[in-house]
Structure formats: structure tokens, C-alpha cells
Short mmCIF file of C-alpha atoms and ligand atoms in Angstrom, two decimals:
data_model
loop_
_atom_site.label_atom_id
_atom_site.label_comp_id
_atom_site.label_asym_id
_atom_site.label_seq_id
_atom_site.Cartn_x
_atom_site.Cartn_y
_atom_site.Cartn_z
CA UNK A 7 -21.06 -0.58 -6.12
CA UNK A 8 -17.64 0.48 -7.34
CA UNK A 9 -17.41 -0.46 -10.84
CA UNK A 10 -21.04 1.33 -11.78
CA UNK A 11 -19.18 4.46 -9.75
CA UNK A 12 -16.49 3.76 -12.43
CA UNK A 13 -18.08 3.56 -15.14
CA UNK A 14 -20.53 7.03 -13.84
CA UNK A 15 -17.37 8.80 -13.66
CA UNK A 16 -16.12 7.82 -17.33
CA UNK A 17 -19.25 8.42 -18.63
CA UNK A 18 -18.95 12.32 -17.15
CA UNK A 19 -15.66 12.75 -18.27
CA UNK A 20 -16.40 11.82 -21.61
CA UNK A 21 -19.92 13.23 -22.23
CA UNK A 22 -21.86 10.76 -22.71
CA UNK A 23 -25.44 10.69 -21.57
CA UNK A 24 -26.44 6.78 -20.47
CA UNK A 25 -29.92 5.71 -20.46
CA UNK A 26 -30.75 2.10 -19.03
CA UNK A 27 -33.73 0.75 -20.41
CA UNK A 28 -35.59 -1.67 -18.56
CA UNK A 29 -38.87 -3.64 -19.00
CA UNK A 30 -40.37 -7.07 -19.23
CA UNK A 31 -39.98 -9.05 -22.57
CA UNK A 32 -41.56 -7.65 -25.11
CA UNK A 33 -42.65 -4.17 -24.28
CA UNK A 34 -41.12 -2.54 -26.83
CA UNK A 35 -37.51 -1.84 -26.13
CA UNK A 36 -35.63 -2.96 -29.36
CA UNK A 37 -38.87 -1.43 -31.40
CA UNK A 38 -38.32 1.97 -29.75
CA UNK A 39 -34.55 1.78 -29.95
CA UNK A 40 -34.94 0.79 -33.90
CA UNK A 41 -37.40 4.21 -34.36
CA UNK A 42 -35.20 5.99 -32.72
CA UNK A 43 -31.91 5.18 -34.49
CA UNK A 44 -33.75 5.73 -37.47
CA UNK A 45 -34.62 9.24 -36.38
CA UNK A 46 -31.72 10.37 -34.56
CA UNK A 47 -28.66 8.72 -35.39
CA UNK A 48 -27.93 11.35 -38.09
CA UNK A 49 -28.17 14.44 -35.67
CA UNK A 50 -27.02 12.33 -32.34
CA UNK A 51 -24.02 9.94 -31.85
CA UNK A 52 -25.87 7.08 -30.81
CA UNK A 53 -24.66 3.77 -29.33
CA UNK A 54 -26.24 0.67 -28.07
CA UNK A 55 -25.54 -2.13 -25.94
CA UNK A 56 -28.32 -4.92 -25.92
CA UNK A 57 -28.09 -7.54 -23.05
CA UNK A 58 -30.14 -11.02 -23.53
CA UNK A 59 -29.90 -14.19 -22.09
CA UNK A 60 -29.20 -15.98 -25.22
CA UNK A 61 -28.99 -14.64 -29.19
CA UNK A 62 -27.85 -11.50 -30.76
CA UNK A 63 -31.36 -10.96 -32.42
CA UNK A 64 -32.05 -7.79 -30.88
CA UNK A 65 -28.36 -6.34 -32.08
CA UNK A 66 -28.98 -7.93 -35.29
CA UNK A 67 -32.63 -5.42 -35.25
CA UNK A 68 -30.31 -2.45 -34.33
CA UNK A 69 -27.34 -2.73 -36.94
CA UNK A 70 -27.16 -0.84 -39.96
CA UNK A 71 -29.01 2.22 -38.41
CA UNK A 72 -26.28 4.25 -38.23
CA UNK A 73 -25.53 3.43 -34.34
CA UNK A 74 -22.62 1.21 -32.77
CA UNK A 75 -24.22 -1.88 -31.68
CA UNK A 76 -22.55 -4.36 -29.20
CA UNK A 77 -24.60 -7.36 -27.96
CA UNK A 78 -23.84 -8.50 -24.33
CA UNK A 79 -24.93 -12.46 -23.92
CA UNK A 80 -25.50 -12.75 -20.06
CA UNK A 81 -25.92 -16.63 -20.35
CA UNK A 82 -27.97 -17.87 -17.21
CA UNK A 83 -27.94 -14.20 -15.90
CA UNK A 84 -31.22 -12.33 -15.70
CA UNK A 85 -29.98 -8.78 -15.69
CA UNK A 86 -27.02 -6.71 -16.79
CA UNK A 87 -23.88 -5.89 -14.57
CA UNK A 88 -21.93 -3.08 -14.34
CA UNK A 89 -18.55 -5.01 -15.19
CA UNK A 90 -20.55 -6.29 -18.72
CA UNK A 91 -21.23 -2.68 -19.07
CA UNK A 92 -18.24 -1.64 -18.95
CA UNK A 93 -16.30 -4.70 -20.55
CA UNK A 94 -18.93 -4.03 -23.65
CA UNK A 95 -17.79 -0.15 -23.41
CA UNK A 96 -13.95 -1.43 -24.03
CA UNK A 97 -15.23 -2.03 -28.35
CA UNK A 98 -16.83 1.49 -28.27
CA UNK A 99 -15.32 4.93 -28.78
CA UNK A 100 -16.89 6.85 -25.80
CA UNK A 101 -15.29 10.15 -26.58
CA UNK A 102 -16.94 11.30 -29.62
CA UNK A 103 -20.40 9.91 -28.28
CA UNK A 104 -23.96 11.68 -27.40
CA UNK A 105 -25.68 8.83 -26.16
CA UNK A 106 -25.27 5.37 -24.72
CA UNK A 107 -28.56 3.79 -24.74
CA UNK A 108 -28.35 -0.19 -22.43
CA UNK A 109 -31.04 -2.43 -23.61
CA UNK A 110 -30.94 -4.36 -20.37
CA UNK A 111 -32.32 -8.12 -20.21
CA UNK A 112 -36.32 -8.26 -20.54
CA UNK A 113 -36.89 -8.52 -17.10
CA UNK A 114 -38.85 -6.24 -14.20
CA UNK A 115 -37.49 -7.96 -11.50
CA UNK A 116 -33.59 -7.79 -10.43
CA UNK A 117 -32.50 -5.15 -12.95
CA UNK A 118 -33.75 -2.59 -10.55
CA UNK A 119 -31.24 -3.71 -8.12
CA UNK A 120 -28.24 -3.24 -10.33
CA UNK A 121 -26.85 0.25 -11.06
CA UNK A 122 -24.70 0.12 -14.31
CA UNK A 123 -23.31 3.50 -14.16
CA UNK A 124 -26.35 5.15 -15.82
CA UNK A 125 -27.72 8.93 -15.57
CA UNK A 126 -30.98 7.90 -16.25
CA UNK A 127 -33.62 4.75 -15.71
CA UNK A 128 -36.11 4.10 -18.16
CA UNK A 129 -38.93 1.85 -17.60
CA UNK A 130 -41.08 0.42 -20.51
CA UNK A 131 -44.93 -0.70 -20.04
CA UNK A 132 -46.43 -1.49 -22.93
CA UNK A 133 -50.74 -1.10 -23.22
CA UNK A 134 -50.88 -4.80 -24.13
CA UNK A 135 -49.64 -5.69 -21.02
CA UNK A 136 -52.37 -4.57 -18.37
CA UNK A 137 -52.66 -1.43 -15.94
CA UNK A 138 -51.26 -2.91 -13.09
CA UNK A 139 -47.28 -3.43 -13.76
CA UNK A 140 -46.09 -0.86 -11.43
CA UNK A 141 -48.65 -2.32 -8.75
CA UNK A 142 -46.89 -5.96 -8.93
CA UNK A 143 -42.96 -4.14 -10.02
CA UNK A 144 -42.75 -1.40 -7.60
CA UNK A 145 -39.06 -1.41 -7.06
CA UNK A 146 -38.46 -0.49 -10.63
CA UNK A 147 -40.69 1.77 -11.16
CA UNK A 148 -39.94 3.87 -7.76
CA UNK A 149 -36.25 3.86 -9.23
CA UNK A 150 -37.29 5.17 -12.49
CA UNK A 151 -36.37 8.66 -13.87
CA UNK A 152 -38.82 8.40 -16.57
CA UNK A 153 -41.59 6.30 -17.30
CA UNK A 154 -42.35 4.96 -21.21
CA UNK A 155 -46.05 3.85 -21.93
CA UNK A 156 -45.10 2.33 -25.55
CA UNK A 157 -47.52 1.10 -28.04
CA UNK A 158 -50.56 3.20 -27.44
CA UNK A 159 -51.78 2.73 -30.93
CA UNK A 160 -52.86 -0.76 -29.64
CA UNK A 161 -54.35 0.77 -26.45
CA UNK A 162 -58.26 0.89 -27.87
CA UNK A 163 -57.65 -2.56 -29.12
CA UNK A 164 -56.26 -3.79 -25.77
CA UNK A 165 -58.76 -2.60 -23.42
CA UNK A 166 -55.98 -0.35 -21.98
CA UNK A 167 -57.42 2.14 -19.58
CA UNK A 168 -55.08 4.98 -19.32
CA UNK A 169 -56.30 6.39 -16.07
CA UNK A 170 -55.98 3.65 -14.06
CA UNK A 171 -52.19 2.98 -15.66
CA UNK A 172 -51.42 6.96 -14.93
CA UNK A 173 -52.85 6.64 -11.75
CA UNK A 174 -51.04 3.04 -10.75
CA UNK A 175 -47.95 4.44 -11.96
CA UNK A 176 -48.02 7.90 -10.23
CA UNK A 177 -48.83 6.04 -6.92
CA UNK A 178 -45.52 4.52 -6.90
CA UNK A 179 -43.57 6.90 -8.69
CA UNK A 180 -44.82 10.51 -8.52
CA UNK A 181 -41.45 11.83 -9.47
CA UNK A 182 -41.01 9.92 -12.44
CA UNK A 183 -41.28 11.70 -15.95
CA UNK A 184 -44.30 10.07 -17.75
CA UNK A 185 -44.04 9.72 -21.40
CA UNK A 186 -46.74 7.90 -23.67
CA UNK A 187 -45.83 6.79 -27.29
CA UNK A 188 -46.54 4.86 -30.24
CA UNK A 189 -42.86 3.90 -32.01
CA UNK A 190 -44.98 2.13 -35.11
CA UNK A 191 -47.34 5.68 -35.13
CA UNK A 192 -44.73 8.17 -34.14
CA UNK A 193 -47.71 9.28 -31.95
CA UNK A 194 -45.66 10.98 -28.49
CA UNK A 195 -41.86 10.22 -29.73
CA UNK A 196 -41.11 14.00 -29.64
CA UNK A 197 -40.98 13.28 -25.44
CA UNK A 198 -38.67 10.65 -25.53
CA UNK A 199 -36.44 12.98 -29.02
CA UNK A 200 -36.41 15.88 -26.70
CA UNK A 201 -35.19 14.04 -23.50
CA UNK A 202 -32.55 12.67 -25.41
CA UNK A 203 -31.54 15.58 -27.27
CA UNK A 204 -31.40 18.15 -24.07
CA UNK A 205 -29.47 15.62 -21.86
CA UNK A 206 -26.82 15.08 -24.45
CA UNK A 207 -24.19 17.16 -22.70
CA UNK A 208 -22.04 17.59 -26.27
CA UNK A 209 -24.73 17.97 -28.32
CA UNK A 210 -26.03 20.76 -25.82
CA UNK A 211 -22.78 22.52 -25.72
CA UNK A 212 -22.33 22.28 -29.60
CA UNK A 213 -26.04 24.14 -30.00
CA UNK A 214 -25.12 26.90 -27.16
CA UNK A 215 -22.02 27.86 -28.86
CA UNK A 216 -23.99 27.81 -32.34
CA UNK A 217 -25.79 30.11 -30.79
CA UNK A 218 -23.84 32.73 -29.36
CA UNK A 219 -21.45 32.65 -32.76
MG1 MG B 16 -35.38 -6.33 -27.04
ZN1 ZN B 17 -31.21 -11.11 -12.71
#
């Protein structure tokens, strides 16, 4: 609608590369997000904004990593808006930011259906939670840019088998980019590092001119 048109054009003219991260409960999201700020926040602006129904627990995970945190409390809504979006984007400084990461609202249902404004949809699937998400999900994983398999060091323990999950999810999304990752191992974060790092439009430009000084 309009206001995620808004907020795509603010994000442009600012610079800012927005990811919205979408899974069910308990796929990983926060985990990743905590790894990551832990790994990048010294080299990347980072921001997040974490949307849940109820609590600030998943903020509370993300604080004192070096990242601007600001929790969005949806209430009785299942999903994240692009008026919370942007209402949560009035506490952060946009200009001198890399990255805007949205934790949206655990949830593989009606997320899909609202765009925030982002450059990029990430889906989570974690290897505890069966092959066959993106069999019962399909609408968010056929709008996904890039697909996250996340804890793969439980993968032997879960039964997880790989093929079929590659196979289920390249059946509905054969565009998608497919990345596989353990954020407790480290195992595959260098995907998800380098996606970040490339589409980082400042960060990109600071590194070019590096390199023709
Ligand atoms: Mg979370
Ligand atoms: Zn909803």
C-alpha cells in the first residue's frame, strides 16, 4: 500500500538496506539476530525492530550488542504493519544506518501479505521443525528473497532430511536464495555476513572508494 511505498522510498534515500524476517515461533530469529549483532555490529550500523504480540523479551535478547533496538508490541495483531514500521523508525537515526533488520511477529501465515517497505524477505525454517513448511506456507515462501535453514547442528538429532527440505522448498520457490546455518555453530553464517555486507548500499560505497584511493 502507500505507507510501505513510503517508507521504501525513505529507506532509498537514506541508505539503508531493510531485511524483514519472517518465520513461525521459535525458528531462530532473535538467536540469529543476537549472532549476528555480535559479529557485525562493529563493522555494520545495525538496527533492529522486534514485533511480538506481547513482551519486550526478544528486545531485551538484542540490547547491549552494539545495535539500536526498538520493540514494537502489536497487542492482538498477528503481524507487523507498515505504519508500526515506520512509527518505530521515528526513535531511530536512519541516516547514518547500514542495516535495518524487522523481526516480524512469529508467525507464517499473514505476514506474507503485508509489505513493510522492505528490500528483502527472509524466511526462517528451522530443522526441528519438519521438511514440509513451505508445502503447508507457500505464500511466504514464494514471496521470499532468501530462504534461512537455521539450526542445522540439530539436524542429525532431529531426523531432518535435507533433501526433501531443499527439494520442498525449491518447488515453491526456485528463485529464492537458499542459505543453511547453525547461529550456536557458526556453521554457514558467512551466507547470511556476506548478503548483508554486499547489500549495504553505504557500506558498499565506503569499500569502493577505499579502494580506488
Ligand atoms: Mg524472536
Ligand atoms: Zn496477522
Amino acid at each position: 500500500g502507500h505507507l510501505a511505498m513510503h517508507n521504501r522510498e525513505r529507506f532509498e534515500e537514506e541508505g539503508v538496506f531493510v531485511v524483514n524476517m519472517m518465520s513461525s515461533p521459535g525458528a531462530g530469529k532473535t538467536r540469529l539476530l543476537e549472532r549476528t549483532l555480535d559479529d557485525l555490529a562493529s563493522i555494520l550500523n545495525i538496527a533492529v525492530i522486534t514485533g511480538d504480540l506481547q513482551t519486550d523479551n526478544d528486545a531485551q535478547r538484542l540490547w547491549g550488542r552494539g545495535a539500536q533496538v526498538v520493540p514494537v508490541t502489536t497487542g492482538t495483531t498477528c503481524h507487523l504493519e507498515a505504519d508500526s514500521v515506520s512509527r518505530a523508525c521515528e526513535v531511530i537515526d536512519l541516516n547514518p544506518l547500514d542495516v535495518l533488520v524487522i523481526e516480524n511477529v512469529g508467525n507464517l501465515v499473514c505476514p506474507a501479505s503485508f509489505d513493510l517497505g522492505e528490500a528483502c524477505r527472509v524466511v526462517l525454517m528451522s530443522t526441528t521443525e519438519g521438511e514440509d513448511k513451505p508445502l503447508k506456507y507457500p505464500p511466504m515462501f514464494k514471496l521470499a528473497d532468501v530462504v534461512i535453514v537455521t539450526k542445522t547442528d540439530l539436524a542429525d538429532a532431529a531426523g531432518f532430511d535435507r533433501e526433501k527440505a531443499v527439494a520442498n522448498i525449491r518447488s515453491v520457490t526456485p528463485q529464492a536464495r537458499l542459505f543453511e546455518l547453525s547461529a550456536k555453530s557458526g556453521e554457514g553464517l558467512n551466507d547470511w555476513y556476506t548478503l548483508l555486507l554486499d547489500s549495504a548500499p553505504r557500506h558498499f560505497a565506503a569499500r569502493e572508494s577505499a579502494a580506488t584511493v
